[in-house]
mmCIF file of C-alpha atoms in Angstrom:
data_model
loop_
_atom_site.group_PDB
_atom_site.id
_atom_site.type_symbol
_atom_site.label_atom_id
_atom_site.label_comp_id
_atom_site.label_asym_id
_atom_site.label_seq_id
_atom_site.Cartn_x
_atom_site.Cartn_y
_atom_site.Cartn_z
ATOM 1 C CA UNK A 20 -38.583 -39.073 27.546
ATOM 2 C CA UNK A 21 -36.606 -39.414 30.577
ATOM 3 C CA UNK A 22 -37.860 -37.303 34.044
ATOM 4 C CA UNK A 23 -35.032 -35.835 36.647
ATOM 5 C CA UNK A 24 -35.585 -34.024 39.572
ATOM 6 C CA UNK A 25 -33.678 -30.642 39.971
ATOM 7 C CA UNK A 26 -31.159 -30.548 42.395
ATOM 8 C CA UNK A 27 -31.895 -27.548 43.251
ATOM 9 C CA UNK A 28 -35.872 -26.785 43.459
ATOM 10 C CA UNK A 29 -36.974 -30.574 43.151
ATOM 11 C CA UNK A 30 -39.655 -30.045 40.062
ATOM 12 C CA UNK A 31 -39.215 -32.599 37.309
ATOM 13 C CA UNK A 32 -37.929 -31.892 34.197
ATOM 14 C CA UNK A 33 -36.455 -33.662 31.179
ATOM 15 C CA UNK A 34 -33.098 -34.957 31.184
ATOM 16 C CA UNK A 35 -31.958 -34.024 27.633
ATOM 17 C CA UNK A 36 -32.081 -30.680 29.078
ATOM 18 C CA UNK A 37 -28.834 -28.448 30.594
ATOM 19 C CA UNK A 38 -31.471 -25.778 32.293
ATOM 20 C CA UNK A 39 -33.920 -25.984 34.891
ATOM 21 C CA UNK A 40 -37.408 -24.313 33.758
ATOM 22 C CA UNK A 41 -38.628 -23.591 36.595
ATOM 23 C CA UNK A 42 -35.251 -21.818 38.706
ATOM 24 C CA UNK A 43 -33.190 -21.511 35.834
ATOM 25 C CA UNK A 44 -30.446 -23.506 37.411
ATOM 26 C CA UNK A 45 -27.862 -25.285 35.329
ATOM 27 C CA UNK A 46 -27.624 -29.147 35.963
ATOM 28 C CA UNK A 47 -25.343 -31.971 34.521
ATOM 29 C CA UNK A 48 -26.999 -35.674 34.060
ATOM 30 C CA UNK A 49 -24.587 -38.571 34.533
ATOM 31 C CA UNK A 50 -24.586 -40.563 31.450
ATOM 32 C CA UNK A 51 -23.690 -43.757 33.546
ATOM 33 C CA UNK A 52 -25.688 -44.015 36.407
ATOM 34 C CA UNK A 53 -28.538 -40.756 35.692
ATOM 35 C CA UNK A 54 -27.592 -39.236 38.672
ATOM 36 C CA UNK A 55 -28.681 -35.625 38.588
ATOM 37 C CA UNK A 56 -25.896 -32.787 40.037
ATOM 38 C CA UNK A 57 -25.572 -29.062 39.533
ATOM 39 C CA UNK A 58 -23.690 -27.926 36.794
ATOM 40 C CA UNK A 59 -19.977 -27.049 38.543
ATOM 41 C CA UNK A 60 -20.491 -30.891 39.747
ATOM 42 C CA UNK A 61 -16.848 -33.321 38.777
ATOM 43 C CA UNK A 62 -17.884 -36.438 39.864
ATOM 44 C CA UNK A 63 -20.749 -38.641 40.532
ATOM 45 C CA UNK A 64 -21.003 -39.732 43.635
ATOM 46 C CA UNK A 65 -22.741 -42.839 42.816
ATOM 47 C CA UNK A 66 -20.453 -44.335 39.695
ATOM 48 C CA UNK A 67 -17.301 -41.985 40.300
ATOM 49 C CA UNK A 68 -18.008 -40.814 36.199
ATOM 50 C CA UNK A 69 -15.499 -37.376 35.828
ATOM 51 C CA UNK A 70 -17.658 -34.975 33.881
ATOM 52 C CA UNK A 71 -14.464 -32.586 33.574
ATOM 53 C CA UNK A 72 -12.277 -35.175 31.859
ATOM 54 C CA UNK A 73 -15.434 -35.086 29.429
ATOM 55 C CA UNK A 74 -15.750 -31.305 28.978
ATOM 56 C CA UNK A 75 -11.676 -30.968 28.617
ATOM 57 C CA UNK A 76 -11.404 -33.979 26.359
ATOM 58 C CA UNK A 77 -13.762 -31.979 23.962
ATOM 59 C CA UNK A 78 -12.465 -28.616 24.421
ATOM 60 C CA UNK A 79 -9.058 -30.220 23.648
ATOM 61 C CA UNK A 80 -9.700 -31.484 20.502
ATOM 62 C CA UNK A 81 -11.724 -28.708 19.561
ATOM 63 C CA UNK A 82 -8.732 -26.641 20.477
ATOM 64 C CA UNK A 83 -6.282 -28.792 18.261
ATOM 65 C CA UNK A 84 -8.893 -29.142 15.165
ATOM 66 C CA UNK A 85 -8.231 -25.358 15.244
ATOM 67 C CA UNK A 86 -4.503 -25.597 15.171
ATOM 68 C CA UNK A 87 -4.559 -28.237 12.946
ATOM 69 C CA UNK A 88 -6.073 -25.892 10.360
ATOM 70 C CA UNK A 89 -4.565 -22.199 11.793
ATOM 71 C CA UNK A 90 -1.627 -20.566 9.758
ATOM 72 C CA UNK A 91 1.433 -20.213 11.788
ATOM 73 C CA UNK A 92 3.941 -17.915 10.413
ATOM 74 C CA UNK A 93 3.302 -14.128 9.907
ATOM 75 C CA UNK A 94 3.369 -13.813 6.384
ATOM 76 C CA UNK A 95 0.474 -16.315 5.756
ATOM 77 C CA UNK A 96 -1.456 -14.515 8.285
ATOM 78 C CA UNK A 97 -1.310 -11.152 6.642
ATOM 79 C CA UNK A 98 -2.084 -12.825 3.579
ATOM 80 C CA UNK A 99 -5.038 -14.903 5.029
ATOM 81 C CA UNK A 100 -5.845 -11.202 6.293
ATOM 82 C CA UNK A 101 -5.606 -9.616 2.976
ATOM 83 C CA UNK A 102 -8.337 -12.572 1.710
ATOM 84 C CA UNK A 103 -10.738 -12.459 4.250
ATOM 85 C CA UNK A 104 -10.533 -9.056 5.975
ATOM 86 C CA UNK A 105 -13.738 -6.541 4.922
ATOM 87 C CA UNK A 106 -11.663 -3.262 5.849
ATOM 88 C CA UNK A 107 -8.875 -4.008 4.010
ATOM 89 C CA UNK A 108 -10.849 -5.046 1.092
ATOM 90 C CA UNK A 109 -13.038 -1.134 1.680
ATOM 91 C CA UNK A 110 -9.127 0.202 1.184
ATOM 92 C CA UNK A 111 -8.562 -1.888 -1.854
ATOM 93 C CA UNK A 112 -11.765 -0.519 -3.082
ATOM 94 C CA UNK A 113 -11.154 2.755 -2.924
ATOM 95 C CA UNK A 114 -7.360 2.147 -4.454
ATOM 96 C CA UNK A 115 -9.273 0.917 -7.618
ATOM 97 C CA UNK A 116 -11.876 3.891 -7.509
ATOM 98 C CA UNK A 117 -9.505 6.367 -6.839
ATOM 99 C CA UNK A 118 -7.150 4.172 -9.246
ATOM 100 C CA UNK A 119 -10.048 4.631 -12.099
ATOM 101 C CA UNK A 120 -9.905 8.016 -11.296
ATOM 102 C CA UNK A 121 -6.525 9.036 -11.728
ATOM 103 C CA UNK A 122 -6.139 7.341 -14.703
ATOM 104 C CA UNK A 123 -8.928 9.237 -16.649
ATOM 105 C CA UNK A 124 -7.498 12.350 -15.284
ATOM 106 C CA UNK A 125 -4.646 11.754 -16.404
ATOM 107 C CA UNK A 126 -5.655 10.707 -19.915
ATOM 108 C CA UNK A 127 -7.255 14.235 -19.569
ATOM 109 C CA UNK A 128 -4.226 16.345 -18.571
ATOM 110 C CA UNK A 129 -1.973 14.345 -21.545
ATOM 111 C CA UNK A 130 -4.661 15.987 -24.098
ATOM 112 C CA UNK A 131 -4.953 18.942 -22.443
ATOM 113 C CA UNK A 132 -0.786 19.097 -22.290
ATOM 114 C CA UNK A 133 -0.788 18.077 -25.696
ATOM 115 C CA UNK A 134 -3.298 21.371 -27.393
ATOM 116 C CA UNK A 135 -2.129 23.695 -24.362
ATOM 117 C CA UNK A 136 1.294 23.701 -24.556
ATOM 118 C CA UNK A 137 3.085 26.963 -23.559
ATOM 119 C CA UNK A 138 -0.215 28.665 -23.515
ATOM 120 C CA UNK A 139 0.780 29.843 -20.022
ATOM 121 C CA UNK A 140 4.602 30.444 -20.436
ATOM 122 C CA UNK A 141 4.876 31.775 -23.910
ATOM 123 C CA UNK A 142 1.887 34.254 -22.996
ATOM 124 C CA UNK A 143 4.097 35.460 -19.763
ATOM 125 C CA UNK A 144 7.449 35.262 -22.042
ATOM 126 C CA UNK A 145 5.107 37.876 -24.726
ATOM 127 C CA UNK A 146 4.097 39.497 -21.597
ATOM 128 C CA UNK A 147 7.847 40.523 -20.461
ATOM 129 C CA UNK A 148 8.829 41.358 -24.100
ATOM 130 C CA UNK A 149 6.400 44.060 -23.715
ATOM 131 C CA UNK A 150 3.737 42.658 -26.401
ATOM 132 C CA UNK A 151 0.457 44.417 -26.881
ATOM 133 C CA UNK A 152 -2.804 42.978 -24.966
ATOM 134 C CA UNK A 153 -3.982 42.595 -29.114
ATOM 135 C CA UNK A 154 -0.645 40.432 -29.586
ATOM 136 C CA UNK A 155 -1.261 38.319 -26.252
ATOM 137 C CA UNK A 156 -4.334 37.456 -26.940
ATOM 138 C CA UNK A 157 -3.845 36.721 -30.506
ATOM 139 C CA UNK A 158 -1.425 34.010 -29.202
ATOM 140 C CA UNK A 159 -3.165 32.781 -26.659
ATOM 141 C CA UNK A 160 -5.954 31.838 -29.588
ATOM 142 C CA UNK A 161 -3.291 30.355 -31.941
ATOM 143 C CA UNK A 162 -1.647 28.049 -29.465
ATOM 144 C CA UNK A 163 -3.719 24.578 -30.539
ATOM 145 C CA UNK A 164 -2.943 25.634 -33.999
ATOM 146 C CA UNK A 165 0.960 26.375 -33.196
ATOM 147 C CA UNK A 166 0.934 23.374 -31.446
ATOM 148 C CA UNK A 167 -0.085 20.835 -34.316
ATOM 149 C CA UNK A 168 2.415 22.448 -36.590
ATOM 150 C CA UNK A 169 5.200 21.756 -34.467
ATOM 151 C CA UNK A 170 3.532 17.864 -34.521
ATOM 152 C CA UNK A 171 3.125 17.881 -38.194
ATOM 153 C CA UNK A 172 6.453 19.636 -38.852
ATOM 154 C CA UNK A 173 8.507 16.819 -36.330
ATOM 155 C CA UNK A 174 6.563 13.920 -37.949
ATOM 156 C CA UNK A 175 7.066 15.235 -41.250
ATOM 157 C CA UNK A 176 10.920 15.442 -40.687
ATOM 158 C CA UNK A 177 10.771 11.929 -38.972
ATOM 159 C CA UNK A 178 9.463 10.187 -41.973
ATOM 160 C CA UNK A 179 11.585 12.675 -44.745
ATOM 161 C CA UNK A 180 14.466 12.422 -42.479
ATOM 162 C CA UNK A 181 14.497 16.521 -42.853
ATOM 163 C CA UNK A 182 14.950 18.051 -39.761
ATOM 164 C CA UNK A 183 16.195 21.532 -38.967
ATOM 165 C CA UNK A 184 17.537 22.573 -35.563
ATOM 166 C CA UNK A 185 14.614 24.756 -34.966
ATOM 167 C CA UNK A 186 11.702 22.471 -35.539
ATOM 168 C CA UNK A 187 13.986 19.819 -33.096
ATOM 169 C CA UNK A 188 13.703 22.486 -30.466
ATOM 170 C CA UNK A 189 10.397 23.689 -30.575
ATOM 171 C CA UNK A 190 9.113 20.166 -30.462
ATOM 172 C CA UNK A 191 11.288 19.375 -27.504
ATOM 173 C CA UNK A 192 10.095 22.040 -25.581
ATOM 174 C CA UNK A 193 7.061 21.894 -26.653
ATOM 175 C CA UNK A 194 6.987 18.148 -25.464
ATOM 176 C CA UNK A 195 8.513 19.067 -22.105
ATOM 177 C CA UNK A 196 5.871 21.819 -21.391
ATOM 178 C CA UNK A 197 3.455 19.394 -22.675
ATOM 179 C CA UNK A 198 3.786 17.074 -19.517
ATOM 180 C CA UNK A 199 3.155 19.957 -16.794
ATOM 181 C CA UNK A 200 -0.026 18.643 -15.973
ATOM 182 C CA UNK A 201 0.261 14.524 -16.452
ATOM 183 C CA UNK A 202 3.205 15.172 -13.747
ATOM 184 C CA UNK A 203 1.531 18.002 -11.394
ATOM 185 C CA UNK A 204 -1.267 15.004 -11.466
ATOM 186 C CA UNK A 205 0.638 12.022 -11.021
ATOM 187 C CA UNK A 206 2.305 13.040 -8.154
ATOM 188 C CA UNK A 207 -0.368 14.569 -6.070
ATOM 189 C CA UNK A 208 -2.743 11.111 -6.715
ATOM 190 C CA UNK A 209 0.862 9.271 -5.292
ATOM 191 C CA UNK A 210 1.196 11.382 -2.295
ATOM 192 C CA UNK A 211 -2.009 12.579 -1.553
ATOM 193 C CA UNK A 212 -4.487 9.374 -2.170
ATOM 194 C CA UNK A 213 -2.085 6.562 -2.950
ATOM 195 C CA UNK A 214 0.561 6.734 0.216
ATOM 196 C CA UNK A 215 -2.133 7.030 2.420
ATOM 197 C CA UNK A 216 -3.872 4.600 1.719
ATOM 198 C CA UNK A 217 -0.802 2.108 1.670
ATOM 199 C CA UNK A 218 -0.683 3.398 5.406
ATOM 200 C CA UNK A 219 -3.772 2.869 6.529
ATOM 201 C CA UNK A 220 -4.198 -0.924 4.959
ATOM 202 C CA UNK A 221 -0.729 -1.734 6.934
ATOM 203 C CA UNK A 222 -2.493 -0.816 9.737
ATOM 204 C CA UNK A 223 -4.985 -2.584 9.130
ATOM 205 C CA UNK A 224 -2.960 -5.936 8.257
ATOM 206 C CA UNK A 225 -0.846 -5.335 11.719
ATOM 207 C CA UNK A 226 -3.930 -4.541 13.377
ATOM 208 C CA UNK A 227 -5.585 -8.606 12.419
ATOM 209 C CA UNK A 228 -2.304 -10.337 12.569
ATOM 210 C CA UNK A 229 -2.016 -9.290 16.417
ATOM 211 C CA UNK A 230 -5.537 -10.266 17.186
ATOM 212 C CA UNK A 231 -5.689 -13.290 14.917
ATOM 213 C CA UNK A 232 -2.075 -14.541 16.546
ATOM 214 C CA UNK A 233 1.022 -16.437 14.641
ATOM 215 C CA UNK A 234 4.201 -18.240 15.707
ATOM 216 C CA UNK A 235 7.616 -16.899 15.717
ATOM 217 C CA UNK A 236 9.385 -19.508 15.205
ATOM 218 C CA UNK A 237 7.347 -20.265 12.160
ATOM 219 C CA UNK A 238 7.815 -17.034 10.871
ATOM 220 C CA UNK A 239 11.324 -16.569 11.595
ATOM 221 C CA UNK A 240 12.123 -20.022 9.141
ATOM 222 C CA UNK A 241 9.783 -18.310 6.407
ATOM 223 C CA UNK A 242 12.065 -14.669 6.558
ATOM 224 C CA UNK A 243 14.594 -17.022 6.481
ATOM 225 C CA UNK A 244 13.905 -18.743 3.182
ATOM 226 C CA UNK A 245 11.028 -16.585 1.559
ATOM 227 C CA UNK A 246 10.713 -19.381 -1.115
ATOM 228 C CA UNK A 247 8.522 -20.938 1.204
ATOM 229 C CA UNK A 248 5.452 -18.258 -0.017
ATOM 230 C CA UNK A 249 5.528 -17.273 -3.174
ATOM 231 C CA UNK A 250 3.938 -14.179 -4.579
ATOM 232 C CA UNK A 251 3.689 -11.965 -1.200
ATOM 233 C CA UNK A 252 6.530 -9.110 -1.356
ATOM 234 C CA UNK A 253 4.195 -6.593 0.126
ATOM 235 C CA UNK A 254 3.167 -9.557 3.011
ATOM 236 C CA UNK A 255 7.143 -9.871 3.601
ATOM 237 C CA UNK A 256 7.589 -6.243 4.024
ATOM 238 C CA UNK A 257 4.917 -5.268 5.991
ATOM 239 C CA UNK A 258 5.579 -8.892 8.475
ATOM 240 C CA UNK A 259 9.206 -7.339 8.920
ATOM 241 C CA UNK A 260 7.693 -4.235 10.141
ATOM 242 C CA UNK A 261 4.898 -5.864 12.599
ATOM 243 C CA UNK A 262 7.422 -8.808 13.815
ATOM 244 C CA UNK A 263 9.680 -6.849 16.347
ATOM 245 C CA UNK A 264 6.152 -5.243 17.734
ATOM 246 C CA UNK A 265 4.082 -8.448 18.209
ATOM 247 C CA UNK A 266 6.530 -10.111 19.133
ATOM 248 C CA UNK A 267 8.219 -7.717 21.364
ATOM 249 C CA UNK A 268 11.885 -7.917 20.476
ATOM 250 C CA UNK A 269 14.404 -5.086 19.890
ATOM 251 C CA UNK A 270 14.139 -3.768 16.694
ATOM 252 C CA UNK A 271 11.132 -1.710 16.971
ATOM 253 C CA UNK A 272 12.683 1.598 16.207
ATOM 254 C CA UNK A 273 14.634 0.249 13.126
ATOM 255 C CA UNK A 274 11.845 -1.173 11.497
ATOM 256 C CA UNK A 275 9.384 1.638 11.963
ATOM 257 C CA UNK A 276 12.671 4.392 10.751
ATOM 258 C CA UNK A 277 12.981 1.603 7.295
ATOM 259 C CA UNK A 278 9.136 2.629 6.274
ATOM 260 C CA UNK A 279 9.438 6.063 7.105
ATOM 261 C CA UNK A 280 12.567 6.273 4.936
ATOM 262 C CA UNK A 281 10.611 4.204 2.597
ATOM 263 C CA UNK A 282 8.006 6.515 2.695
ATOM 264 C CA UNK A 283 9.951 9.630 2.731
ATOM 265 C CA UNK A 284 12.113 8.945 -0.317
ATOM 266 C CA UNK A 285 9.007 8.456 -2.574
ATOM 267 C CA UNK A 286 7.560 11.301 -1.464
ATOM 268 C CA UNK A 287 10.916 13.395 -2.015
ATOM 269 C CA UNK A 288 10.535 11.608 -5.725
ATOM 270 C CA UNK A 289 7.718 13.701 -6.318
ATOM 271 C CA UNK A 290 8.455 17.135 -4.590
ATOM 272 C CA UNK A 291 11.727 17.025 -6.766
ATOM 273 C CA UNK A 292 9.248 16.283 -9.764
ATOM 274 C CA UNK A 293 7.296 19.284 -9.047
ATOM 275 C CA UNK A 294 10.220 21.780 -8.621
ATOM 276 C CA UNK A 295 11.835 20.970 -11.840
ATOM 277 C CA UNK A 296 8.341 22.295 -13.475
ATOM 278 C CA UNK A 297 9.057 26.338 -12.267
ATOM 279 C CA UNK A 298 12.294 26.081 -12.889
ATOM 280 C CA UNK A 299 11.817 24.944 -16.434
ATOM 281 C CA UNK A 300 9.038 27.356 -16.742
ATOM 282 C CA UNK A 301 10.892 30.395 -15.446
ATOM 283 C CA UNK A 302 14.120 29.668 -17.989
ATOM 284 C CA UNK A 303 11.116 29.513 -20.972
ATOM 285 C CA UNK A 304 9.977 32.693 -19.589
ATOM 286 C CA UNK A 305 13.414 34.035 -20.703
ATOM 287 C CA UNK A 306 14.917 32.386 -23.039
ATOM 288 C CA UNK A 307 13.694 32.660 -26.816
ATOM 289 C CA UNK A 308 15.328 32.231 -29.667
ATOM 290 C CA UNK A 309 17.413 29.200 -31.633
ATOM 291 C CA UNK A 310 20.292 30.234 -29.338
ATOM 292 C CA UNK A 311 18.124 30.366 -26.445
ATOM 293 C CA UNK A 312 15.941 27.986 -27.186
ATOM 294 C CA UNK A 313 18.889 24.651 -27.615
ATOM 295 C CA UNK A 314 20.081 26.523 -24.000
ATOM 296 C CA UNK A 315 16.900 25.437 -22.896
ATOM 297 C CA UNK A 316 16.808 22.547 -24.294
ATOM 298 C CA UNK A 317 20.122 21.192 -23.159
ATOM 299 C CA UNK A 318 18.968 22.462 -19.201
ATOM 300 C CA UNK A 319 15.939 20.612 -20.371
ATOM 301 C CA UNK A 320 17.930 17.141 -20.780
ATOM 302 C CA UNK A 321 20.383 17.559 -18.073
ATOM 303 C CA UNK A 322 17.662 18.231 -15.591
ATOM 304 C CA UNK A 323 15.197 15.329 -16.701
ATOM 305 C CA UNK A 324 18.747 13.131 -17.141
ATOM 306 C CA UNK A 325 19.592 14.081 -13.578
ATOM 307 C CA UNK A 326 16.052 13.551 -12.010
ATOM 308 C CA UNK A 327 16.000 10.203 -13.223
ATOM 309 C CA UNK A 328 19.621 9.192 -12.230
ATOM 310 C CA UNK A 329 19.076 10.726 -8.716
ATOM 311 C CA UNK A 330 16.038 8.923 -8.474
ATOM 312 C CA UNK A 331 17.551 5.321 -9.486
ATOM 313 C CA UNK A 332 20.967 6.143 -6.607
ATOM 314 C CA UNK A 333 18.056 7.163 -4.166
ATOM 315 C CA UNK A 334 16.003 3.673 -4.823
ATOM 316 C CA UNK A 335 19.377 1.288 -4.802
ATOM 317 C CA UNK A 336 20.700 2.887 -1.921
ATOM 318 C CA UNK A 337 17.550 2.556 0.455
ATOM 319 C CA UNK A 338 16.988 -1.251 -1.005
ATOM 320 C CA UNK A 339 20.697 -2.069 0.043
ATOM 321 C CA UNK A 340 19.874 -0.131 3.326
ATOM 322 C CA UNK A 341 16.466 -2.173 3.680
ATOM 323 C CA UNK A 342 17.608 -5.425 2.611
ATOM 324 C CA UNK A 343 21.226 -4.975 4.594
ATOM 325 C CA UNK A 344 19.357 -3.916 8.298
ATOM 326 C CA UNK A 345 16.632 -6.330 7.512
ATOM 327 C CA UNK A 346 19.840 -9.430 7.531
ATOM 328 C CA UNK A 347 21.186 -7.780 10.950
ATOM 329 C CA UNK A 348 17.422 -8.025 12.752
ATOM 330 C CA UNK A 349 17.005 -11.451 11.153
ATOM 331 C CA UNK A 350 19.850 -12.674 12.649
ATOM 332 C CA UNK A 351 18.877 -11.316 16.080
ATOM 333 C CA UNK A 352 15.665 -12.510 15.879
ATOM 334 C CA UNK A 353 16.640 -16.277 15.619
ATOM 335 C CA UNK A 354 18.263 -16.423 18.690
ATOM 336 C CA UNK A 355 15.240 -14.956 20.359
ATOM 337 C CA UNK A 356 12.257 -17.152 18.908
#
C-alpha cells in the first residue's frame, strides 16, 4: 500500500484514497509522477499531467453514453413516461378500479332498468289520472310482472311473426324507460371519474417530459410523419398540447382552447344525454293510450335519432377543427425548431 503525505496537514495516508482522515481535505494523486496536490489542483507541477482533461474526458463520455441511449422526440418520451412513471401508473390504477366499478354498476342498473321499468313514471302518470292510493300501489307491485309480459309478448311475436301495434309500443317504451339508469350511470362515471382522471395523467405526462427533456427537431420530423411510432394516438395528442409550452413557441393558447373544446364537447355529449331522460319522462307522464302511446314513441325515435346524429356532426366537426389547426401549428413550428 502506497503512503502520501497530505498537502494540507502533512499526516500520511494511503494513496488509493480521495479524503484526508485526519482534516478531511480532498486531495488528487498524480498517476505519473505520485505527486500529491489538493483536489481543485490541474496540473502537476513535476510531470505537467492535466487532471481536468482526465475528469472531462470521463464526464464526456459519460455524458454521450447517456445520449446515446436517451429518446429524443416528444412522443417517445411520453411514452417512455407512460412505462416507467409510478404516478401515472397510481392513475391507471384507479381507471381500472374505478373501470371495474362502473362496469358492475352498470350491469346492475341494466337489471334493475330491465324489472323496474316505468315503476316511477307510470305510478306519477296513475297519480295525475286521479287513481286511488289502493290502485297505485297495486301497480307499483305488478310492475316486474307487467314488465315480463311485455318481454314474453315481443319475443313471442318475434318468433310467430304476430305483432300488434300495441305490444310494439309498449315494448318500445318500455325499452326506452328501461335505460334511465345504465345512461344516468354512464355518464356521471364519464364526467365525474373518467375526464378527470384523463386530466390529471396529462399532467402528469407534461409534467416528466419537461423534466426528463426531448429535442424539437426530433419531434417536429415525428408530427410530421407519425408512422415513425406506431400505436401512441393518445402520446401524439397530448405531445401536440405540451410542444408549444416546452418548447416555448406561439401556439400556446390554441393548443390548450383544442383540449378544452375536446373536453367540453364530451361533456356536452352527456348533459344532452341526461336531458332527453325528463323530457321523455314528462311526455310518458301524459301521454297514454295506442294514440298516445305511437306519439310517444315516434318523439321517442326522433329524439334518440337526433341525439345520435348531433353527436356524430359534433365529433367530425371538432376532428376536422383538431386535425386542420394542428397542420397550421405544424407548419409554424418547422421553421422555428
Amino acid at each position: 500500500m502506497t503512503l502520501v503525505k497530505c498537502p494540507i496537514c502533512g499526516q500520511a495516508m494511503s494513496g488509493s484514497k480521495k479524503k484526508c482522515s485526519h482534516c478531511g481535505a480532498r486531495i488528487t494523486v498524480c498517476a505519473e509522477c505520485g505527486s500529491v496536490y489538493t483536489a481543485d489542483t490541474e496540473i502537476c507541477n513535476m510531470c505537467g499531467k492535466s487532471f481536468v482533461k482526465r475528469k472531462l474526458r470521463q464526464r464526456r463520455m459519460s455524458s454521450e453514453q447517456r445520449d446515446a441511449s436517451a429518446l429524443n422526440d416528444l412522443v417517445s418520451v411520453i411514452n417512455d413516461v407512460k412505462q416507467k412513471n409510478i404516478g401515472y401508473k397510481m392513475v391507471q390504477a384507479v381507471k381500472i378500479i374505478t373501470g371495474a366499478i362502473f362496469i358492475i354498476t352498470l350491469i346492475i342498473t341494466v337489471v334493475l332498468g330491465l324489472l323496474f321499468s316505468g315503476i316511477v313514471t307510470d305510478t306519477i302518470s296513475a297519480a295525475v289520472r286521479g287513481c286511488s292510493f289502493d290502485l297505485l300501489w297495486t301497480q307499483i307491485l305488478h310492475t316486474v310482472p307487467c314488465n315480463i309480459q311485455i318481454w314474453k309478448a315481443f319475443v313471442v311475436g318475434l318468433f310467430s311473426g304476430d305483432f300488434t301495434l300495441d305490444a310494439v309500443l309498449k315494448f318500445f317504451n318500455y325499452f326506452v324507460s328501461a335505460c334511465t339508469l345504465p345512461i344516468i350511470t354512464a355518464a356521471t362515471y364519464y364526467s365525474l371519474v373518467y375526464l378527470p382522471l384523463d386530466v390529471i395523467d396529462m399532467l402528469i405526462c407534461g409534467l416528466c417530459a419537461k423534466k426528463r427533456g426531448y429535442n424539437g427537431a426530433d419531434t417536429v420530423a415525428v408530427f410530421e410523419c407519425p408512422a415513425l411510432i406506431y400505436n401512441s394516438a393518445d402520446s401524439f395528442d397530448k405531445a401536440y398540447t405540451y410542444f408549444p409550452f416546452l418548447q416555448r413557441v406561439k401556439g400556446r393558447g390554441i393548443s390548450v382552447a383544442l383540449d378544452v373544446v375536446w373536453y367540453f364537447f364530451n361533456l356536452l355529449y352527456c348533459v344532452m344525454a341526461l336531458l332527453m331522460l325528463p323530457i321523455y319522462s314528462i311526455l310518458r307522464i301524459f301521454l297514454s293510450g295506442v294514440y298516445a302511446g305511437a306519439l310517444l314513441c315516434g318523439a321517442s325515435v326522433i329524439g334518440i335519432l337526433g341525439y345520435a346524429v348531433t353527436v356524430l356532426i359534433m365529433s367530425l366537426l371538432v376532428n376536422i377543427t383538431v386535425i386542420s389547426v394542428r397542420k397550421i401549428q405544424l407548419k409554424r413550428w418547422a421553421d422555428l425548431v
